[in-house]
Tab-separated table of N, CA and C in Angstrom:
chain	number	residue	atom	x	y	z
A	1	MET	N	-47.324	-63.338	-21.731
A	1	MET	CA	-46.707	-62.045	-21.766
A	1	MET	C	-46.225	-61.714	-20.360
A	2	SER	N	-44.948	-61.563	-20.235
A	2	SER	CA	-44.401	-61.245	-18.914
A	2	SER	C	-43.979	-59.785	-18.898
A	3	SER	N	-44.271	-59.198	-17.816
A	3	SER	CA	-43.875	-57.793	-17.694
A	3	SER	C	-42.602	-57.728	-16.853
A	4	SER	N	-41.650	-57.017	-17.365
A	4	SER	CA	-40.405	-56.873	-16.604
A	4	SER	C	-40.603	-55.779	-15.560
A	5	PRO	N	-40.018	-55.992	-14.400
A	5	PRO	CA	-40.187	-54.969	-13.364
A	5	PRO	C	-39.486	-53.674	-13.772
A	6	THR	N	-40.128	-52.612	-13.468
A	6	THR	CA	-39.532	-51.315	-13.790
A	6	THR	C	-38.393	-51.046	-12.814
A	7	PRO	N	-37.343	-50.455	-13.298
A	7	PRO	CA	-36.230	-50.171	-12.389
A	7	PRO	C	-36.671	-49.200	-11.299
A	8	ARG	N	-36.218	-49.479	-10.112
A	8	ARG	CA	-36.601	-48.641	-8.969
A	8	ARG	C	-35.755	-47.374	-8.988
A	9	ARG	N	-36.418	-46.282	-8.901
A	9	ARG	CA	-35.716	-45.004	-8.881
A	9	ARG	C	-35.748	-44.439	-7.475
A	10	ASP	N	-34.666	-43.804	-7.127
A	10	ASP	CA	-34.619	-43.161	-5.818
A	10	ASP	C	-35.537	-41.950	-5.820
A	11	PRO	N	-36.110	-41.684	-4.688
A	11	PRO	CA	-36.913	-40.460	-4.607
A	11	PRO	C	-36.024	-39.242	-4.864
A	12	PRO	N	-36.583	-38.186	-5.374
A	12	PRO	CA	-35.769	-37.004	-5.688
A	12	PRO	C	-35.012	-36.465	-4.477
A	13	ALA	N	-35.584	-36.554	-3.296
A	13	ALA	CA	-34.905	-36.032	-2.107
A	13	ALA	C	-33.640	-36.829	-1.812
A	14	ALA	N	-33.695	-38.138	-1.964
A	14	ALA	CA	-32.518	-38.972	-1.705
A	14	ALA	C	-31.424	-38.695	-2.730
A	15	ALA	N	-31.796	-38.526	-3.973
A	15	ALA	CA	-30.811	-38.226	-5.017
A	15	ALA	C	-30.180	-36.858	-4.775
A	16	ALA	N	-30.976	-35.893	-4.374
A	16	ALA	CA	-30.450	-34.554	-4.089
A	16	ALA	C	-29.509	-34.597	-2.892
A	17	ARG	N	-29.832	-35.390	-1.898
A	17	ARG	CA	-28.982	-35.507	-0.719
A	17	ARG	C	-27.633	-36.129	-1.092
A	18	ARG	N	-27.664	-37.139	-1.949
A	18	ARG	CA	-26.410	-37.759	-2.388
A	18	ARG	C	-25.560	-36.763	-3.177
A	19	ARG	N	-26.197	-35.971	-4.023
A	19	ARG	CA	-25.454	-34.959	-4.778
A	19	ARG	C	-24.878	-33.907	-3.838
A	20	TRP	N	-25.639	-33.513	-2.823
A	20	TRP	CA	-25.190	-32.496	-1.885
A	20	TRP	C	-23.994	-32.998	-1.075
A	21	LEU	N	-23.976	-34.283	-0.722
A	21	LEU	CA	-22.878	-34.834	0.065
A	21	LEU	C	-21.628	-35.103	-0.766
A	22	ARG	N	-21.743	-35.061	-2.063
A	22	ARG	CA	-20.598	-35.320	-2.935
A	22	ARG	C	-19.494	-34.290	-2.699
A	23	GLY	N	-19.852	-33.033	-2.541
A	23	GLY	CA	-18.860	-31.973	-2.315
A	23	GLY	C	-18.071	-32.161	-1.025
A	24	PRO	N	-18.735	-32.310	0.131
A	24	PRO	CA	-17.980	-32.534	1.372
A	24	PRO	C	-17.147	-33.812	1.348
A	25	ARG	N	-17.657	-34.842	0.721
A	25	ARG	CA	-16.873	-36.084	0.634
A	25	ARG	C	-15.630	-35.879	-0.221
A	26	LEU	N	-15.770	-35.148	-1.299
A	26	LEU	CA	-14.627	-34.861	-2.160
A	26	LEU	C	-13.596	-34.009	-1.416
A	27	ALA	N	-14.053	-33.020	-0.661
A	27	ALA	CA	-13.134	-32.175	0.113
A	27	ALA	C	-12.413	-32.990	1.185
A	28	ALA	N	-13.133	-33.878	1.870
A	28	ALA	CA	-12.509	-34.724	2.893
A	28	ALA	C	-11.484	-35.664	2.269
A	29	ALA	N	-11.795	-36.217	1.119
A	29	ALA	CA	-10.851	-37.111	0.442
A	29	ALA	C	-9.604	-36.344	-0.001
A	30	ALA	N	-9.788	-35.132	-0.506
A	30	ALA	CA	-8.638	-34.324	-0.927
A	30	ALA	C	-7.756	-33.972	0.269
A	31	ALA	N	-8.370	-33.629	1.405
A	31	ALA	CA	-7.596	-33.323	2.613
A	31	ALA	C	-6.833	-34.544	3.097
A	32	LEU	N	-7.467	-35.691	3.053
A	32	LEU	CA	-6.803	-36.922	3.475
A	32	LEU	C	-5.602	-37.222	2.585
A	33	VAL	N	-5.768	-37.055	1.291
A	33	VAL	CA	-4.656	-37.300	0.366
A	33	VAL	C	-3.521	-36.307	0.618
A	34	CYS	N	-3.864	-35.041	0.844
A	34	CYS	CA	-2.828	-34.019	1.044
A	34	CYS	C	-2.034	-34.235	2.325
A	35	TYR	N	-2.700	-34.629	3.404
A	35	TYR	CA	-2.039	-34.719	4.701
A	35	TYR	C	-1.676	-36.136	5.120
A	36	ALA	N	-1.936	-37.130	4.312
A	36	ALA	CA	-1.653	-38.516	4.689
A	36	ALA	C	-0.169	-38.735	4.961
A	37	GLY	N	0.690	-38.059	4.252
A	37	GLY	CA	2.122	-38.221	4.462
A	37	GLY	C	2.623	-37.647	5.772
A	38	SER	N	1.870	-36.740	6.388
A	38	SER	CA	2.314	-36.124	7.636
A	38	SER	C	1.870	-36.904	8.873
A	39	LEU	N	0.964	-37.830	8.730
A	39	LEU	CA	0.443	-38.543	9.896
A	39	LEU	C	1.496	-39.350	10.654
A	40	PRO	N	2.434	-40.025	10.008
A	40	PRO	CA	3.419	-40.785	10.784
A	40	PRO	C	4.534	-39.924	11.386
A	41	ASN	N	4.564	-38.629	11.109
A	41	ASN	CA	5.630	-37.761	11.618
A	41	ASN	C	5.434	-37.436	13.091
A	42	GLN	N	6.479	-36.906	13.703
A	42	GLN	CA	6.451	-36.516	15.110
A	42	GLN	C	5.929	-35.083	15.227
A	43	PHE	N	5.662	-34.665	16.477
A	43	PHE	CA	5.251	-33.292	16.732
A	43	PHE	C	6.425	-32.348	16.479
A	44	THR	N	6.113	-31.116	16.067
A	44	THR	CA	7.150	-30.118	15.841
A	44	THR	C	6.749	-28.801	16.475
A	45	TYR	N	7.726	-27.962	16.738
A	45	TYR	CA	7.566	-26.599	17.216
A	45	TYR	C	6.587	-26.487	18.372
A	46	ASP	N	5.440	-25.882	18.143
A	46	ASP	CA	4.496	-25.635	19.229
A	46	ASP	C	3.590	-26.824	19.512
A	47	ASP	N	3.702	-27.901	18.777
A	47	ASP	CA	2.819	-29.048	18.992
A	47	ASP	C	3.045	-29.707	20.343
A	48	VAL	N	4.284	-29.723	20.809
A	48	VAL	CA	4.575	-30.398	22.073
A	48	VAL	C	3.828	-29.738	23.224
A	49	PRO	N	3.974	-28.410	23.461
A	49	PRO	CA	3.207	-27.831	24.571
A	49	PRO	C	1.710	-27.721	24.287
A	50	MET	N	1.343	-27.579	23.021
A	50	MET	CA	-0.070	-27.372	22.708
A	50	MET	C	-0.872	-28.660	22.680
A	51	VAL	N	-0.250	-29.762	22.353
A	51	VAL	CA	-0.983	-31.018	22.217
A	51	VAL	C	-0.537	-32.032	23.261
A	52	ARG	N	0.722	-32.385	23.237
A	52	ARG	CA	1.185	-33.464	24.111
A	52	ARG	C	1.148	-33.098	25.589
A	53	ASP	N	1.565	-31.874	25.941
A	53	ASP	CA	1.681	-31.486	27.346
A	53	ASP	C	0.523	-30.635	27.846
A	54	ASN	N	-0.492	-30.433	27.080
A	54	ASN	CA	-1.591	-29.550	27.468
A	54	ASN	C	-2.588	-30.299	28.350
A	55	PRO	N	-2.718	-29.916	29.627
A	55	PRO	CA	-3.641	-30.631	30.516
A	55	PRO	C	-5.111	-30.426	30.139
A	56	ARG	N	-5.404	-29.339	29.420
A	56	ARG	CA	-6.792	-29.066	29.053
A	56	ARG	C	-7.389	-30.115	28.131
A	57	ILE	N	-6.578	-30.744	27.306
A	57	ILE	CA	-7.120	-31.729	26.372
A	57	ILE	C	-6.885	-33.159	26.832
A	58	ARG	N	-6.272	-33.331	27.972
A	58	ARG	CA	-6.081	-34.677	28.521
A	58	ARG	C	-7.382	-35.215	29.104
A	59	ALA	N	-8.144	-34.369	29.758
A	59	ALA	CA	-9.444	-34.755	30.308
A	59	ALA	C	-10.423	-33.650	29.948
A	60	LEU	N	-11.475	-34.006	29.296
A	60	LEU	CA	-12.434	-32.995	28.845
A	60	LEU	C	-13.540	-32.764	29.867
A	61	THR	N	-13.189	-32.784	31.154
A	61	THR	CA	-14.198	-32.504	32.173
A	61	THR	C	-14.664	-31.059	32.079
A	62	ASP	N	-13.755	-30.153	31.749
A	62	ASP	CA	-14.130	-28.755	31.521
A	62	ASP	C	-13.930	-28.456	30.038
A	63	TRP	N	-14.819	-28.976	29.210
A	63	TRP	CA	-14.670	-28.862	27.760
A	63	TRP	C	-14.752	-27.427	27.275
A	64	ARG	N	-15.371	-26.543	28.050
A	64	ARG	CA	-15.449	-25.137	27.633
A	64	ARG	C	-14.073	-24.479	27.628
A	65	ALA	N	-13.175	-24.978	28.485
A	65	ALA	CA	-11.828	-24.405	28.546
A	65	ALA	C	-11.097	-24.566	27.221
A	66	VAL	N	-11.413	-25.603	26.490
A	66	VAL	CA	-10.767	-25.816	25.193
A	66	VAL	C	-11.074	-24.654	24.255
A	67	TRP	N	-12.279	-24.118	24.333
A	67	TRP	CA	-12.707	-23.074	23.405
A	67	TRP	C	-12.588	-21.666	23.968
A	68	LEU	N	-12.586	-21.509	25.300
A	68	LEU	CA	-12.720	-20.175	25.863
A	68	LEU	C	-11.480	-19.634	26.568
A	69	ARG	N	-10.453	-20.420	26.768
A	69	ARG	CA	-9.271	-19.947	27.491
A	69	ARG	C	-8.071	-19.830	26.565
A	70	ASP	N	-7.105	-19.041	27.035
A	70	ASP	CA	-5.864	-18.830	26.289
A	70	ASP	C	-5.121	-20.156	26.142
A	71	TRP	N	-4.780	-20.497	24.923
A	71	TRP	CA	-4.098	-21.769	24.678
A	71	TRP	C	-2.695	-21.787	25.225
A	72	TRP	N	-2.043	-20.647	25.287
A	72	TRP	CA	-0.654	-20.613	25.731
A	72	TRP	C	-0.522	-20.558	27.240
A	73	ALA	N	-1.589	-20.239	27.945
A	73	ALA	CA	-1.512	-20.139	29.403
A	73	ALA	C	-1.135	-21.491	29.987
A	74	GLY	N	-0.079	-21.500	30.779
A	74	GLY	CA	0.340	-22.727	31.436
A	74	GLY	C	1.238	-23.615	30.611
A	75	THR	N	1.539	-23.226	29.394
A	75	THR	CA	2.408	-24.074	28.577
A	75	THR	C	3.871	-23.703	28.741
A	76	TYR	N	4.140	-22.530	29.280
A	76	TYR	CA	5.510	-22.087	29.522
A	76	TYR	C	5.631	-21.629	30.963
A	77	GLY	N	6.858	-21.520	31.423
A	77	GLY	CA	7.097	-21.048	32.781
A	77	GLY	C	6.797	-19.563	32.906
A	78	PRO	N	6.745	-19.045	34.145
A	78	PRO	CA	6.398	-17.634	34.360
A	78	PRO	C	7.423	-16.669	33.775
A	79	ASP	N	8.682	-17.086	33.663
A	79	ASP	CA	9.684	-16.193	33.093
A	79	ASP	C	9.530	-16.033	31.587
A	80	GLN	N	8.790	-16.898	30.953
A	80	GLN	CA	8.612	-16.827	29.507
A	80	GLN	C	7.289	-16.181	29.112
A	81	ILE	N	6.490	-15.769	30.071
A	81	ILE	CA	5.163	-15.238	29.761
A	81	ILE	C	5.255	-13.928	28.967
A	82	ASP	N	6.316	-13.133	29.177
A	82	ASP	CA	6.458	-11.868	28.455
A	82	ASP	C	7.324	-11.997	27.212
A	83	ASP	N	7.702	-13.185	26.878
A	83	ASP	CA	8.541	-13.421	25.709
A	83	ASP	C	7.732	-13.155	24.443
A	84	PRO	N	8.183	-12.233	23.573
A	84	PRO	CA	7.413	-11.951	22.353
A	84	PRO	C	7.334	-13.146	21.409
A	85	ALA	N	8.250	-14.079	21.533
A	85	ALA	CA	8.213	-15.261	20.660
A	85	ALA	C	7.134	-16.245	21.093
A	86	ARG	N	6.534	-16.003	22.252
A	86	ARG	CA	5.524	-16.918	22.779
A	86	ARG	C	4.340	-17.053	21.834
A	87	ASP	N	3.931	-15.970	21.244
A	87	ASP	CA	2.749	-15.997	20.383
A	87	ASP	C	3.090	-16.222	18.919
A	88	ARG	N	4.333	-16.445	18.608
A	88	ARG	CA	4.746	-16.677	17.233
A	88	ARG	C	4.565	-18.151	16.891
A	89	LEU	N	3.713	-18.427	15.959
A	89	LEU	CA	3.504	-19.807	15.530
A	89	LEU	C	4.412	-20.107	14.347
A	90	TYR	N	4.815	-21.334	14.237
A	90	TYR	CA	5.748	-21.733	13.186
A	90	TYR	C	5.019	-22.375	12.025
A	91	ARG	N	3.967	-21.807	11.595
A	91	ARG	CA	3.198	-22.380	10.503
A	91	ARG	C	3.093	-21.378	9.380
């Protein structure tokens, strides 16, 4: 008489963790599908001064500046600082 091994079941905590991670994984997959077509495109509108030309994100030696300082400061010349279109985002 041979006894077959019982199937190994995951502990309840591991199963609950997998169920809990299903939602964030699904959201990340949906975001990837939605925005995958935009990845090969070039920068537009405010992306050039905010991303490509922004010295704050070139070197993260002062990483607090990324979160605590005005994003538009230094992206335009002094004559454009009072331009009302400066704070208008194209999104």
